[in-house]
Tab-separated table of C-alpha atoms in Angstrom:
chain	number	residue	atom	x	y	z
A	1	MET	CA	-69.428	77.170	34.708
A	2	LYS	CA	-68.822	80.089	32.384
A	3	PHE	CA	-66.632	77.916	30.141
A	4	LEU	CA	-69.334	75.259	29.949
A	5	GLN	CA	-71.902	77.879	29.083
A	6	GLU	CA	-69.652	79.199	26.325
A	7	LEU	CA	-69.312	75.663	24.938
A	8	GLN	CA	-73.052	75.167	24.949
A	9	SER	CA	-73.675	78.484	23.218
A	10	LEU	CA	-71.145	77.964	20.405
A	11	ASP	CA	-72.277	78.706	16.872
A	12	ARG	CA	-70.855	76.029	14.586
A	13	ASN	CA	-71.384	78.252	11.578
A	14	ASN	CA	-69.343	81.098	13.097
A	15	ILE	CA	-66.127	79.576	14.364
A	16	GLY	CA	-64.348	82.893	14.105
A	17	GLY	CA	-66.751	84.353	16.667
A	18	TRP	CA	-65.982	81.739	19.309
A	19	PRO	CA	-64.537	83.021	22.590
A	20	LYS	CA	-60.755	83.008	22.866
A	21	SER	CA	-60.781	80.513	25.728
A	22	VAL	CA	-62.765	78.021	23.662
A	23	LYS	CA	-60.430	78.419	20.670
A	24	MET	CA	-57.424	77.801	22.900
A	25	PHE	CA	-59.101	74.712	24.355
A	26	PHE	CA	-59.796	73.112	20.959
A	27	THR	CA	-56.348	74.098	19.683
A	28	GLY	CA	-54.745	72.415	22.687
A	29	LEU	CA	-56.987	69.376	22.265
A	30	LEU	CA	-55.965	69.080	18.596
A	31	ILE	CA	-52.292	69.300	19.516
A	32	VAL	CA	-52.734	66.563	22.124
A	33	LEU	CA	-54.482	64.306	19.577
A	34	ILE	CA	-51.696	64.841	17.049
A	35	VAL	CA	-49.067	64.048	19.672
A	36	LEU	CA	-50.949	60.920	20.772
A	37	ALA	CA	-51.361	59.712	17.156
A	38	GLY	CA	-47.679	60.252	16.417
A	39	TRP	CA	-46.672	58.508	19.618
A	40	TYR	CA	-48.941	55.535	18.794
A	41	PHE	CA	-47.536	55.020	15.308
A	42	LEU	CA	-43.963	55.522	16.526
A	43	VAL	CA	-44.378	53.062	19.383
A	44	SER	CA	-46.168	50.566	17.115
A	45	ASP	CA	-43.242	50.617	14.685
A	46	GLN	CA	-40.794	50.234	17.555
A	47	GLN	CA	-42.805	47.324	18.907
A	48	ASP	CA	-42.476	45.541	15.548
A	49	THR	CA	-38.737	46.200	15.609
A	50	LEU	CA	-38.568	44.948	19.186
A	51	GLN	CA	-40.477	41.765	18.321
A	52	SER	CA	-38.136	41.124	15.387
A	53	ALA	CA	-35.133	41.667	17.665
A	54	VAL	CA	-36.587	39.261	20.250
A	55	SER	CA	-37.107	36.587	17.590
A	56	LYS	CA	-33.563	37.122	16.308
A	57	GLU	CA	-32.255	36.855	19.847
A	58	GLU	CA	-34.036	33.516	20.349
A	59	GLN	CA	-32.576	32.210	17.079
A	60	LEU	CA	-29.068	33.343	18.042
A	61	LYS	CA	-29.439	31.735	21.459
A	62	LYS	CA	-30.465	28.470	19.801
A	63	GLU	CA	-27.523	28.598	17.385
A	64	PHE	CA	-25.180	29.413	20.254
A	65	SER	CA	-26.482	26.463	22.281
A	66	GLU	CA	-26.032	24.102	19.329
A	67	LYS	CA	-22.505	25.323	18.602
A	68	GLN	CA	-21.621	25.221	22.279
A	69	ALA	CA	-22.842	21.622	22.486
A	70	LYS	CA	-20.746	20.732	19.440
A	71	SER	CA	-17.675	22.452	20.845
A	72	VAL	CA	-18.108	20.643	24.174
A	73	ASN	CA	-18.335	17.285	22.377
A	74	LEU	CA	-15.664	18.106	19.801
A	75	GLU	CA	-12.899	16.298	21.638
A	76	ALA	CA	-15.055	13.184	22.106
A	77	LEU	CA	-16.142	13.260	18.453
A	78	GLN	CA	-12.522	13.640	17.342
A	79	GLN	CA	-11.586	10.655	19.477
A	80	GLN	CA	-14.405	8.608	17.927
A	81	LEU	CA	-13.210	9.627	14.464
A	82	ASP	CA	-9.658	8.562	15.282
A	83	GLU	CA	-10.935	5.228	16.597
A	84	MET	CA	-13.001	4.677	13.448
A	85	GLN	CA	-9.980	5.453	11.273
A	86	ASP	CA	-7.903	2.971	13.271
A	87	MET	CA	-10.618	0.336	12.820
A	88	LEU	CA	-10.678	1.071	9.098
A	89	ARG	CA	-6.926	0.637	8.868
A	90	GLN	CA	-7.143	-2.652	10.765
A	91	LEU	CA	-9.864	-3.891	8.431
A	92	LEU	CA	-7.861	-2.820	5.392
A	93	ARG	CA	-4.851	-4.669	6.729
A	94	GLN	CA	-6.870	-7.865	6.420
A	95	LEU	CA	-6.778	-7.338	2.664
A	96	PRO	CA	-3.932	-8.847	0.652
A	97	SER	CA	-0.573	-7.109	0.757
A	98	LYS	CA	1.516	-6.098	-2.223
A	99	THR	CA	3.423	-9.386	-2.178
A	100	GLU	CA	0.209	-11.401	-1.856
A	101	MET	CA	-1.580	-9.742	-4.770
A	102	PRO	CA	-0.042	-11.948	-7.523
A	103	GLU	CA	-1.061	-15.095	-5.609
A	104	LEU	CA	-4.543	-13.649	-5.128
A	105	LEU	CA	-4.988	-13.153	-8.872
A	106	ILE	CA	-3.892	-16.752	-9.447
A	107	ASP	CA	-6.362	-17.943	-6.788
A	108	ILE	CA	-9.230	-16.066	-8.453
A	109	SER	CA	-8.334	-17.514	-11.848
A	110	GLN	CA	-8.002	-21.048	-10.417
A	111	THR	CA	-11.353	-20.663	-8.617
A	112	ALA	CA	-13.040	-19.835	-11.930
A	113	LEU	CA	-11.391	-22.891	-13.517
A	114	SER	CA	-12.449	-25.139	-10.635
A	115	ALA	CA	-16.039	-23.901	-10.974
A	116	GLY	CA	-16.045	-25.106	-14.591
A	117	LEU	CA	-16.021	-21.640	-16.168
A	118	GLU	CA	-14.299	-21.069	-19.481
A	119	THR	CA	-12.047	-18.038	-19.068
A	120	GLU	CA	-11.624	-16.313	-22.404
A	121	LEU	CA	-10.081	-13.141	-20.915
A	122	PHE	CA	-8.497	-12.432	-17.532
A	123	GLN	CA	-6.310	-9.340	-17.830
A	124	PRO	CA	-5.242	-7.430	-14.677
A	125	GLY	CA	-4.632	-3.706	-15.187
A	126	PRO	CA	-2.414	-1.165	-13.393
A	127	GLU	CA	-3.132	-0.339	-9.765
A	128	SER	CA	-4.772	2.900	-8.651
A	129	PRO	CA	-3.536	3.856	-5.143
A	130	LYS	CA	-5.872	5.647	-2.722
A	131	ASP	CA	-5.194	6.922	0.818
A	132	PHE	CA	-5.118	3.554	2.594
A	133	TYR	CA	-5.614	1.019	-0.172
A	134	ALA	CA	-5.026	0.335	-3.846
A	135	GLU	CA	-7.567	-0.927	-6.348
A	136	LYS	CA	-6.635	-3.198	-9.220
A	137	PRO	CA	-8.967	-3.563	-12.203
A	138	ILE	CA	-9.320	-6.858	-14.030
A	139	GLN	CA	-10.879	-7.130	-17.463
A	140	LEU	CA	-12.499	-10.499	-17.863
A	141	ARG	CA	-14.731	-12.571	-20.080
A	142	MET	CA	-16.037	-15.869	-18.783
A	143	VAL	CA	-18.490	-18.422	-20.162
A	144	GLY	CA	-20.485	-20.815	-18.012
A	145	THR	CA	-23.843	-21.691	-16.505
A	146	TYR	CA	-25.691	-19.777	-13.828
A	147	HIS	CA	-24.771	-22.375	-11.202
A	148	GLN	CA	-21.115	-22.320	-12.254
A	149	PHE	CA	-21.001	-18.563	-11.729
A	150	GLY	CA	-22.624	-19.082	-8.319
A	151	THR	CA	-19.967	-21.651	-7.455
A	152	PHE	CA	-17.255	-19.230	-8.587
A	153	ILE	CA	-18.563	-16.434	-6.370
A	154	SER	CA	-18.843	-18.772	-3.374
A	155	GLY	CA	-15.318	-20.023	-4.016
A	156	VAL	CA	-13.894	-16.501	-4.084
A	157	ALA	CA	-15.697	-15.688	-0.817
A	158	SER	CA	-14.189	-18.766	0.855
A	159	LEU	CA	-10.571	-18.025	-0.088
A	160	PRO	CA	-8.228	-18.039	2.947
A	161	ARG	CA	-7.480	-14.299	2.581
A	162	VAL	CA	-10.039	-11.489	2.541
A	163	VAL	CA	-11.032	-10.749	-1.044
A	164	ILE	CA	-13.243	-7.874	-2.173
A	165	LEU	CA	-14.476	-7.850	-5.749
A	166	THR	CA	-16.586	-5.012	-7.092
A	167	MET	CA	-18.139	-5.095	-10.541
A	168	HIS	CA	-17.987	-2.204	-13.008
A	169	ASP	CA	-19.702	-2.200	-16.413
A	170	VAL	CA	-20.266	-5.945	-16.123
A	171	SER	CA	-22.904	-7.677	-18.238
A	172	LEU	CA	-24.293	-11.204	-18.074
A	173	THR	CA	-25.929	-12.320	-21.322
A	174	PRO	CA	-26.924	-15.634	-22.944
A	175	LYS	CA	-24.148	-16.992	-25.127
A	176	ASN	CA	-26.383	-17.281	-28.196
A	177	LYS	CA	-27.019	-13.499	-27.975
A	178	ASP	CA	-23.345	-12.702	-27.587
A	179	PRO	CA	-21.950	-11.257	-30.860
A	180	LYS	CA	-18.660	-13.134	-30.354
A	181	GLY	CA	-20.309	-16.466	-29.490
A	182	GLY	CA	-21.071	-19.359	-31.762
A	183	ALA	CA	-24.155	-21.553	-31.864
A	184	ALA	CA	-26.559	-21.584	-28.975
A	185	ALA	CA	-25.483	-23.713	-26.014
A	186	ASN	CA	-27.687	-25.110	-23.277
A	187	GLY	CA	-27.844	-22.577	-20.424
A	188	LEU	CA	-24.498	-20.955	-21.173
A	189	LEU	CA	-24.016	-17.340	-20.119
A	190	VAL	CA	-21.277	-14.833	-20.905
A	191	LEU	CA	-19.939	-12.621	-18.114
A	192	GLN	CA	-17.786	-9.786	-19.386
A	193	GLY	CA	-16.639	-6.417	-18.116
A	194	THR	CA	-14.315	-5.125	-15.413
A	195	VAL	CA	-14.040	-6.151	-11.774
A	196	LYS	CA	-11.822	-4.512	-9.190
A	197	THR	CA	-10.022	-6.111	-6.296
A	198	TYR	CA	-8.220	-4.319	-3.482
A	199	ARG	CA	-5.151	-4.538	-1.309
A	200	TYR	CA	-3.913	-2.427	1.584
A	201	LEU	CA	-0.991	-0.033	1.365
A	202	ASP	CA	1.817	-0.085	3.888
A	203	GLU	CA	2.775	3.152	5.670
A	204	ASP	CA	5.297	4.256	3.049
A	205	GLU	CA	2.915	3.512	0.183
A	206	SER	CA	0.063	5.273	2.000
A	207	ALA	CA	2.190	8.388	2.578
A	208	SER	CA	3.218	8.435	-1.078
A	209	ALA	CA	-0.396	7.992	-2.201
A	210	LYS	CA	-1.582	10.865	0.014
A	211	ALA	CA	1.180	13.107	-1.298
A	212	ALA	CA	0.331	12.224	-4.897
A	213	ASN	CA	-3.387	12.829	-4.314
A	214	ALA	CA	-2.665	16.174	-2.654
A	215	LYS	CA	-0.441	17.197	-5.539
A	216	SER	CA	-3.069	16.251	-8.112
A	217	THR	CA	-5.729	18.132	-6.129
A	218	HIS	CA	-3.784	21.385	-5.841
A	219	GLY	CA	-2.278	21.114	-9.305
A	220	LYS	CA	1.294	21.287	-10.492
A	221	PRO	CA	3.326	24.447	-9.823
A	222	ALA	CA	3.510	26.901	-12.674
A	223	ALA	CA	6.568	26.614	-14.911
A	224	LYS	CA	9.173	29.339	-14.594
A	225	THR	CA	9.558	31.728	-17.495
A	226	GLY	CA	12.397	33.927	-18.610
A	227	GLY	CA	15.997	33.204	-19.487
A	228	GLN	CA	18.710	32.256	-17.090
A	229	LYS	CA	21.172	34.861	-15.918
């Protein structure tokens, strides 16, 4: 009761005259408030850190689950890849072989002739070996009608062996607009550019092609310097 009476009788304008017990009470209360404020800000900062750590943990768990799923299926995926590579090799083996390539070029040329096309240029270039196949460019210049070119394409597609022709820098223009052409002709078109055909490589050729590609990728070894002893 005495302490309450002292609180009620305090003179706000004369803090120095307050009783000692009251001063100790307010000093203790101030210390408690400071401690509580510090604890609040410290815990709040730690809570943010904790929340960030929890989010990071969830992300790491997700990444772990994804990588674990991939590692579990790695053997099956590798088997599927091997099967796809085998299928690719089998499909490539349906392409002409090295010995069949000359006959294939003759067949393509004869197909153009049978379609009624005028072949002004048909010049096969050197082969470019890849891992499982080799591509052979052919520079050509043919003159004919739209329907004759359609017949030529259909004829190539119906050859007894599998033939793949891809066009590169090929143009199809009216003959009267061709700088090398003469007078205008009814419906004549000029097809010129480069087409590529493909054949498969046997095991020895494929191994050599892979070795050559690997060598070109990594570069040639540096030349030795210095005189001989």
